[in-house]
Short mmCIF file of C-alpha atoms and ligand atoms in Angstrom, two decimals:
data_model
loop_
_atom_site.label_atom_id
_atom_site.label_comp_id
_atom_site.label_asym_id
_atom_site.label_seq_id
_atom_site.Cartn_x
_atom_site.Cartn_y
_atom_site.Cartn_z
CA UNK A 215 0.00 0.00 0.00
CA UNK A 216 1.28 3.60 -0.52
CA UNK A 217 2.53 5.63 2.23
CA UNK A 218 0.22 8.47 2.62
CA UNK A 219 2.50 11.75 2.59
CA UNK A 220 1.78 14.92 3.91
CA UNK A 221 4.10 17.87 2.64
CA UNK A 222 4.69 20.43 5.57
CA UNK A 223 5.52 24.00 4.18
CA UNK A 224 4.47 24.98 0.50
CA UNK A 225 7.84 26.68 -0.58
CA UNK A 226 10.28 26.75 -3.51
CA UNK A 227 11.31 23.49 -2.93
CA UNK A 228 8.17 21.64 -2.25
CA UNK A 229 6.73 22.51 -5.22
CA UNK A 230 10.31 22.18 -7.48
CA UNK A 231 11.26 19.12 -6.14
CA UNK A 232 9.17 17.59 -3.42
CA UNK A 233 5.64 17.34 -4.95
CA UNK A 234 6.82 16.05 -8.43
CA UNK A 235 8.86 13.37 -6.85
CA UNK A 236 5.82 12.32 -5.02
CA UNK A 237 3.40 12.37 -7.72
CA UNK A 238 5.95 10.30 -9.84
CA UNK A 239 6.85 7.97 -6.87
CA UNK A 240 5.11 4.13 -7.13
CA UNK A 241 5.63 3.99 -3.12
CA UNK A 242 4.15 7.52 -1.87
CA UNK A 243 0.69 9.33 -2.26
CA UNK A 244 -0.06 12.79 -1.17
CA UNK A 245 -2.77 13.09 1.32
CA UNK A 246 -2.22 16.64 2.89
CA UNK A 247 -0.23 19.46 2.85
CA UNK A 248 0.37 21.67 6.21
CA UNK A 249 1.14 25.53 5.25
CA UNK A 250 1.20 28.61 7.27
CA UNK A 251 0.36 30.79 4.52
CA UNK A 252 -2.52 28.47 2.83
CA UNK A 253 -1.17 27.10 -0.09
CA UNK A 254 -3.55 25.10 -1.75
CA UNK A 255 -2.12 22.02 -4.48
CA UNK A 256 -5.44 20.49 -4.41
CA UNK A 257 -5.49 17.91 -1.59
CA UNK A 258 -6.78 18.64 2.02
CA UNK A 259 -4.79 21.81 3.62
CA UNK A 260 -3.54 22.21 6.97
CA UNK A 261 -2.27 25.53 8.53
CA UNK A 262 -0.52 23.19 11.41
CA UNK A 263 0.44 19.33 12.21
CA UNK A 264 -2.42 19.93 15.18
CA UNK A 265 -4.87 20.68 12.37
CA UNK A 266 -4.07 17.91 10.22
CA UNK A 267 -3.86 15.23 13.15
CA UNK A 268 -7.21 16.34 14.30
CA UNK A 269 -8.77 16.11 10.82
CA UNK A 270 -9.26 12.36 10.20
CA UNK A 271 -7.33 12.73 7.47
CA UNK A 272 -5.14 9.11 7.38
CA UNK A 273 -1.19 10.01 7.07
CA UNK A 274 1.75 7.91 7.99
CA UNK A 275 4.66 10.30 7.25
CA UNK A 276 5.20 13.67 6.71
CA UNK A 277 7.77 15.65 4.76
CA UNK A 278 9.28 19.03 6.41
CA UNK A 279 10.13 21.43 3.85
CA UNK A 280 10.19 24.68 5.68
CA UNK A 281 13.04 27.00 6.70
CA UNK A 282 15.20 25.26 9.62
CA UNK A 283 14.66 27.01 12.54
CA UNK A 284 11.38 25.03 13.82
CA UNK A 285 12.06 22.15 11.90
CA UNK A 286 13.05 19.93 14.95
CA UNK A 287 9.87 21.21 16.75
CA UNK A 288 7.42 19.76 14.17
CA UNK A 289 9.50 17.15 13.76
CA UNK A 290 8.86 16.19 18.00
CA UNK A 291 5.05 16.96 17.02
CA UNK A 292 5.23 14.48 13.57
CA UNK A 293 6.92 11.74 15.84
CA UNK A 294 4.64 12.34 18.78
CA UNK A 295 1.63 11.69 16.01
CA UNK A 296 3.32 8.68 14.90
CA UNK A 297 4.22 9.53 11.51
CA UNK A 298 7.48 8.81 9.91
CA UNK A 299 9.78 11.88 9.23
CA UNK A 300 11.49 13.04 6.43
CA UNK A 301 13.71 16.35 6.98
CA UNK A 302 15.06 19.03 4.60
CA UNK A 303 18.56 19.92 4.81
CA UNK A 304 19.55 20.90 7.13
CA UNK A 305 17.98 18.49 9.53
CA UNK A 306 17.73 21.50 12.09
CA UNK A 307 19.05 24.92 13.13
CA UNK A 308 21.40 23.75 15.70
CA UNK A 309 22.84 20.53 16.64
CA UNK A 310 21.69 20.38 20.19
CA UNK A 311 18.45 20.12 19.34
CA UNK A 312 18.49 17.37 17.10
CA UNK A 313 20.28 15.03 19.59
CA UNK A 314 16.74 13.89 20.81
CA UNK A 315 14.92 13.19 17.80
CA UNK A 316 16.85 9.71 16.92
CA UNK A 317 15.73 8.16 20.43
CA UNK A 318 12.33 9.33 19.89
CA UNK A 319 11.67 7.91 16.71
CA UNK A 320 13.29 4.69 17.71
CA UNK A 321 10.83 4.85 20.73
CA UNK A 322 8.12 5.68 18.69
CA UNK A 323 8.71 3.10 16.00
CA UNK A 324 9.03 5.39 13.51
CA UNK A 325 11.52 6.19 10.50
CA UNK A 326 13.69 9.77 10.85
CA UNK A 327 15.15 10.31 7.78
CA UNK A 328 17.35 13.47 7.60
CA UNK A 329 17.95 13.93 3.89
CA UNK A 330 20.93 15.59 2.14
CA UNK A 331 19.49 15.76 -1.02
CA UNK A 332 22.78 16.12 -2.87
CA UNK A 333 24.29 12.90 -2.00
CA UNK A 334 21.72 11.61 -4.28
CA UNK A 335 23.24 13.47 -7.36
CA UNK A 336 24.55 10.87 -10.10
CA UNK A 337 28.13 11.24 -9.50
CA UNK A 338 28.69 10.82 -5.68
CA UNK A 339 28.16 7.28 -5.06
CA UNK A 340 30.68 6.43 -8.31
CA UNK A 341 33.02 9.46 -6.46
CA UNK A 342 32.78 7.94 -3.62
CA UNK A 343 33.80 4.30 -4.50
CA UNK A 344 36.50 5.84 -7.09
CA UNK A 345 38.21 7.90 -3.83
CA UNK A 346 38.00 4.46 -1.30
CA UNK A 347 41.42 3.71 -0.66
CA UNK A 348 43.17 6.62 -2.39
CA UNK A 349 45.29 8.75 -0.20
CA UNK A 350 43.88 12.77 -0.77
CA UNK A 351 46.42 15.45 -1.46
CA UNK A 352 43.94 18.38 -1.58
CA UNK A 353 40.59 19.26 -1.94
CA UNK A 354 39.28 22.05 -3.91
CA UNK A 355 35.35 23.11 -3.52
CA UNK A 356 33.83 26.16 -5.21
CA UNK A 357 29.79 26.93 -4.37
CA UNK A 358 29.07 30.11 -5.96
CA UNK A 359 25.63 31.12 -7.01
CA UNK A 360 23.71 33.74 -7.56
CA UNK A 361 21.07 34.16 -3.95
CA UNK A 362 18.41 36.38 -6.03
CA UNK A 363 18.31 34.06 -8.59
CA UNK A 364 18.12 31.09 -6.54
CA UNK A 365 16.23 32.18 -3.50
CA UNK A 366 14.22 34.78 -4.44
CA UNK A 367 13.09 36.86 -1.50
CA UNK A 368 14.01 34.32 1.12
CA UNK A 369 14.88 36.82 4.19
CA UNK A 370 15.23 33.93 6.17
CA UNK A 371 18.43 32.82 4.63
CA UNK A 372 20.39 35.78 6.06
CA UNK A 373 18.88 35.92 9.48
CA UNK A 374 19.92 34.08 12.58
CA UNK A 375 19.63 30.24 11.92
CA UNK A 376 19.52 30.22 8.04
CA UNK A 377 23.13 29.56 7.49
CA UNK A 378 23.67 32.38 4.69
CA UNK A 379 26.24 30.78 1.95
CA UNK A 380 25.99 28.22 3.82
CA UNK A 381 22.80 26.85 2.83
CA UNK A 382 23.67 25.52 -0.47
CA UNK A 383 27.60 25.28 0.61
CA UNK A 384 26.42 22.67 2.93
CA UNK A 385 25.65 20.28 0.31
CA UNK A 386 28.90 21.11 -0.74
CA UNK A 387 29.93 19.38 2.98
CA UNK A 388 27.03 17.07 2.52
CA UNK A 389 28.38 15.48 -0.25
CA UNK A 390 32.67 15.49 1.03
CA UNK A 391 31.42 13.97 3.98
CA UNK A 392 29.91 11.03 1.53
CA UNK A 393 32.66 10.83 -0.42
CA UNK A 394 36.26 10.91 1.84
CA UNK A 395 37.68 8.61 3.02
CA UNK A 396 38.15 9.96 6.23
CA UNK A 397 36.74 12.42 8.62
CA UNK A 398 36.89 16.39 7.91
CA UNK A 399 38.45 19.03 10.57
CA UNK A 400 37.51 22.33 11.05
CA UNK A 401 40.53 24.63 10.99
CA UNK A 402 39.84 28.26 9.84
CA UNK A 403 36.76 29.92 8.84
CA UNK A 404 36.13 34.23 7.53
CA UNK A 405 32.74 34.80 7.40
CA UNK A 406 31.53 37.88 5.14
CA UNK A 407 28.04 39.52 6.97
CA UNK A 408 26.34 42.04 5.00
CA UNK A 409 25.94 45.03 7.49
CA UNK A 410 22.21 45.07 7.32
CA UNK A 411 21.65 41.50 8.05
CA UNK A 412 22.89 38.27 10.20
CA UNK A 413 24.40 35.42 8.12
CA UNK A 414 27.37 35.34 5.85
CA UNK A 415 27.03 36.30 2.27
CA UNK A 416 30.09 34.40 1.20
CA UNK A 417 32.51 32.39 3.00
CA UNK A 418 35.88 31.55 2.87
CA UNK A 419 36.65 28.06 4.92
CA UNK A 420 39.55 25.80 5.61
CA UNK A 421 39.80 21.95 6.93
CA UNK A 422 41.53 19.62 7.30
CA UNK A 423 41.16 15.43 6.12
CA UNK A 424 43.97 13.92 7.55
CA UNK A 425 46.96 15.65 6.28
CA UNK A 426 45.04 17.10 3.06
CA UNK A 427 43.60 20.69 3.30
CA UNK A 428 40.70 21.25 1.45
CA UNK A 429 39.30 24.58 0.88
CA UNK A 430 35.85 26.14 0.42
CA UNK A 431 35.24 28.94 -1.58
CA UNK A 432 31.60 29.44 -0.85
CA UNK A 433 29.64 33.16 -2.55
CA UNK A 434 26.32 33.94 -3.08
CA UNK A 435 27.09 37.28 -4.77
CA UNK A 436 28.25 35.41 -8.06
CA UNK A 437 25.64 36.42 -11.17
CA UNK A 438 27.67 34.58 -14.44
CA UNK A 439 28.65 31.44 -14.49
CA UNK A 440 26.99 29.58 -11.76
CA UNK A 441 29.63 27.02 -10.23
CA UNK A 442 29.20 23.95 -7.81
CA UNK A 443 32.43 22.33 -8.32
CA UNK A 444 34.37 19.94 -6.13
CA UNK A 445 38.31 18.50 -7.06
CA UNK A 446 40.20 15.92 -5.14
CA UNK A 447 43.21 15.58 -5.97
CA UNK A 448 44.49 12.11 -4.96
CA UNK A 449 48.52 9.61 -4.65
CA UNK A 450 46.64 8.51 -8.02
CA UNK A 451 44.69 10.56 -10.18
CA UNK A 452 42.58 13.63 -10.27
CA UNK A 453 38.71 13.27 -9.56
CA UNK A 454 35.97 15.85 -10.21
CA UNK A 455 32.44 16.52 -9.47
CA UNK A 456 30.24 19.42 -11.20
CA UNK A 457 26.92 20.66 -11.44
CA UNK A 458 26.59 19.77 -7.66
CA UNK A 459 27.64 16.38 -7.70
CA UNK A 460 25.85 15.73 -11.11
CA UNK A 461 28.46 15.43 -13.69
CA UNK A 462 32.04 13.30 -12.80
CA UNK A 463 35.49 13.60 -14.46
CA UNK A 464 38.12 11.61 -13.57
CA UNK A 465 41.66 13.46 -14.58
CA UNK A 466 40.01 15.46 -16.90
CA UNK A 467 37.78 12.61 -18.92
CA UNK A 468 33.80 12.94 -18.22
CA UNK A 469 32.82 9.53 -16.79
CA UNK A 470 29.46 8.23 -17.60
CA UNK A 471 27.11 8.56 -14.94
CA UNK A 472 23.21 8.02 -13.98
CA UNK A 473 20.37 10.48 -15.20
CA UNK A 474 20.23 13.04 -12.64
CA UNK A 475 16.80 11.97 -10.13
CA UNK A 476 17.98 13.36 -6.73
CA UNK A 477 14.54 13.79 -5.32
CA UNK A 478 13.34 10.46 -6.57
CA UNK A 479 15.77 8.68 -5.63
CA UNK A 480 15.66 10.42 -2.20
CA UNK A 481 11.54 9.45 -2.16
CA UNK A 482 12.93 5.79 -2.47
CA UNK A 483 15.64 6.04 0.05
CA UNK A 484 12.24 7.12 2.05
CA UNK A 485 10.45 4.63 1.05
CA UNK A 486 13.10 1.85 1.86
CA UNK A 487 14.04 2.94 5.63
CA UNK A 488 10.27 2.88 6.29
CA UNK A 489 9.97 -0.71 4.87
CA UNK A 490 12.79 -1.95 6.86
CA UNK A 491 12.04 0.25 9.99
CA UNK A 492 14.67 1.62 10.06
CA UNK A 493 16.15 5.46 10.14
CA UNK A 494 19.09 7.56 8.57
CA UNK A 495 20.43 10.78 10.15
CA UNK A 496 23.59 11.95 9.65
CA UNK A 497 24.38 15.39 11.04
CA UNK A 498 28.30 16.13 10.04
CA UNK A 499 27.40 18.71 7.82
CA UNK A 500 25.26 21.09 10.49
CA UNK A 501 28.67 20.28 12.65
CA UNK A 502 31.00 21.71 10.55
CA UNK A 503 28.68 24.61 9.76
CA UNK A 504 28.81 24.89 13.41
CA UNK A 505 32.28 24.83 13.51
CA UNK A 506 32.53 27.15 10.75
CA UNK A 507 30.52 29.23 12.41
CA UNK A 508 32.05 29.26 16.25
CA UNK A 509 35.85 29.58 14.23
CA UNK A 510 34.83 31.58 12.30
CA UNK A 511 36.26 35.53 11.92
CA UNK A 512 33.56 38.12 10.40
CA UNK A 513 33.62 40.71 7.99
CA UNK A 514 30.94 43.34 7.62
CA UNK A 515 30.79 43.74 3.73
CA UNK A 516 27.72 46.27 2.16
CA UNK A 517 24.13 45.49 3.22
CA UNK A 518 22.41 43.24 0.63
CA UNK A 519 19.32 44.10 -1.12
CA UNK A 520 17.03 41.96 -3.20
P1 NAP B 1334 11.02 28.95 0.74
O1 NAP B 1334 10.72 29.04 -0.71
O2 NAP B 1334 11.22 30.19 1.51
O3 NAP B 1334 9.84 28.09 1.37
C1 NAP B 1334 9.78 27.76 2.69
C2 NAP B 1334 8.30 27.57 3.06
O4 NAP B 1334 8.26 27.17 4.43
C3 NAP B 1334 7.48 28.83 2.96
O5 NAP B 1334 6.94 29.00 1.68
C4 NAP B 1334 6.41 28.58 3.99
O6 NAP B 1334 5.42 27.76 3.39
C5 NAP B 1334 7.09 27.72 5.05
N1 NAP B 1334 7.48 28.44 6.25
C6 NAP B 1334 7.20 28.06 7.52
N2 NAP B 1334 7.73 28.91 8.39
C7 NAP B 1334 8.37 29.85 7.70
C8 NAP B 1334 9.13 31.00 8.06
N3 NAP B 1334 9.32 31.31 9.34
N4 NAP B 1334 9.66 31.75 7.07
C9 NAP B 1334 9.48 31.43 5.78
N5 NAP B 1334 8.78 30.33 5.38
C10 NAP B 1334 8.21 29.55 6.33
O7 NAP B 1334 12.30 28.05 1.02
P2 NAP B 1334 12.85 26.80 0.17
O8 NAP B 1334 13.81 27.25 -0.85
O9 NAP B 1334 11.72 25.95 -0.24
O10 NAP B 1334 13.73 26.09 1.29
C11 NAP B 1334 13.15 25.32 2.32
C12 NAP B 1334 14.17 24.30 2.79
O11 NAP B 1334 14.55 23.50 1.67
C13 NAP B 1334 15.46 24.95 3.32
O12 NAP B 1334 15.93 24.25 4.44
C14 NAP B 1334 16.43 24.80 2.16
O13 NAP B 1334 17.77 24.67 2.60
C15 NAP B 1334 15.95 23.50 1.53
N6 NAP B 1334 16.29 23.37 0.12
C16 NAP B 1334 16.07 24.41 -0.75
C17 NAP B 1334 16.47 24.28 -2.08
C18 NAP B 1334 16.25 25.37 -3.09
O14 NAP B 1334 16.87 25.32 -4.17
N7 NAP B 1334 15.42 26.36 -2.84
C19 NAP B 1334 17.07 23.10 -2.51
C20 NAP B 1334 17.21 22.05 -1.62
C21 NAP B 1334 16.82 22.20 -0.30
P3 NAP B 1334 3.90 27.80 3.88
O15 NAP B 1334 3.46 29.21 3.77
O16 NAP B 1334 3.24 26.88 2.92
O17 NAP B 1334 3.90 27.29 5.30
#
């Protein structure tokens, strides 16, 4: 039988990625959607979880698309209604407060899935098994986009608990922590804050995996090319990702690689841990943000403007 979905928070990405991948999934079927502001997508609407679990309305998982901060306090609500979980990156707005929700789901019986939805991209898993033994010598990522184009009008991105740059340049970290061997250490951080608002703008960040530095060059400000590039260098050859993880070259020759389906094939992921009971939820990638972030030295640079 399908799982009955409902999608909480009817934003950019719930209706670029999220509802699509649902309507095209064999295992999910969208029974309600939960938004502050109304949205209507033509099943039964919700302004809150209360709302929804009061209606009658049968669900057994819900999807949290919203901004981060309050995403681990509907996600408490979803588990205390006994629905399965699946979280947006990132899974919260701090760390701390996700430490609970992987006990209570277990308790509860129910799946927690904290997604990073670029791991999914066609090239990491064939990065990932192509790096597996190598020794790194350095590691290159560049994560530079163009915020109005984007994110549109999304204040929260620049205010306290939306990460700035860092929101896409964490699936930049998303995605190294998939594919290294090893584990990543914060070591330097500068942080550019426009003067008129709270998170950074563009980022320039510094760790270390084992004795290999890699380097993040993260900007929003960027309005030509639009670049989401990662290269390892390695003992034995020179491996990169593009287009966000989507397109692989291995010293210098395109390898070929899967369609990109990043949202379906993170609907199946779903669709998997609930069959088996079991839950995924990774946070490394919030940490270093974190770590970025408590490092980190800041710059004020001109207020931003849409
Ligand atoms: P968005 O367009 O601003 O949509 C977020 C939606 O969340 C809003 O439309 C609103 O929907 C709801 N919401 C609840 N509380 C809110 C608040 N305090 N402020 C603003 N909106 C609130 O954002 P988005 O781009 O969809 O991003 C949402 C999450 O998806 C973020 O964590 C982001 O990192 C992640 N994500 C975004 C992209 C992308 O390309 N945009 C890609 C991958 C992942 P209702 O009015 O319906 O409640």
């Amino acid at each position: 039988m399908a799982i009955r979905i409902a999608v909480v928070g009817i934003g950019k990405i719930a209706r670029d990625q999220h509802l699509p991948a649902i309507a095209g999934s064999g295992d999910f079927i969208l029974a309600a959607t939960v938004s502050r502001s109304g949205a209507d997508v033509g099943v039964p609407g919700f302004a809150d979880l209360v709302g929804l679990a009061a209606s009658g309305v049968a669900v057994d998982a819900v999807a949290l698309c919203g901004p981060p901060v309050g995403r681990h306090v509907l996600a408490a609500e979803a588990l205390r209604h006994g629905w399965h979980v699946l979280l947006e990156k990132p899974p919260g707005a701090t760390i701390s407060e996700l430490a609970v929700l992987p006990a209570q789901a277990a308790a509860a019986g129910r799946t927690l899935f904290a997604t990073w939805h670029s791991r999914f991209a066609a090239g990491v898993a064939p990065a990932a098994a192509w790096l597996a033994g190598r020794q790194l010598r350095r590691v290159a990522v560049t994560w530079q986009e163009d915020i109005r184009r984007w994110h549109p009008g999304q204040d929260w991105l620049l205010a306290p608990g939306g990460l700035g740059v860092f929101d896409p340049g964490i699936n930049a970290l998303s995605i190294l922590t998939a594919i290294l061997p090893g584990p990543l250490a914060m070591r330097e951080a500068r942080l550019l804050v426009p003067a008129d608002r709270q998170g950074p703008i563009a980022a320039s960040v510094a760790m270390a995996a084992g004795a290999a530095l890699v380097t993040l060059d993260l900007d929003f400000r960027i309005t030509g090319d639009q670049i989401w590039s990662i290269v390892v260098e390695t003992d034995s050859g020179t491996l990169r990702l593009d287009a966000g993880g989507e397109r692989l070259a291995i010293d210098g020759a395109g390898q070929a690689v899967a369609a990109a389906a990043e949202y379906p094939a993170l609907y199946a992921r779903f669709a998997e841990l609930i069959a088996a009971g079991a839950s995924e939820f990774d946070v490394r990638p919030l940490q270093l943000v974190g770590d970025a972030f408590l490092i980190g030295s800041r710059q004020v640079v001109p207020a931003f403007t849409w």
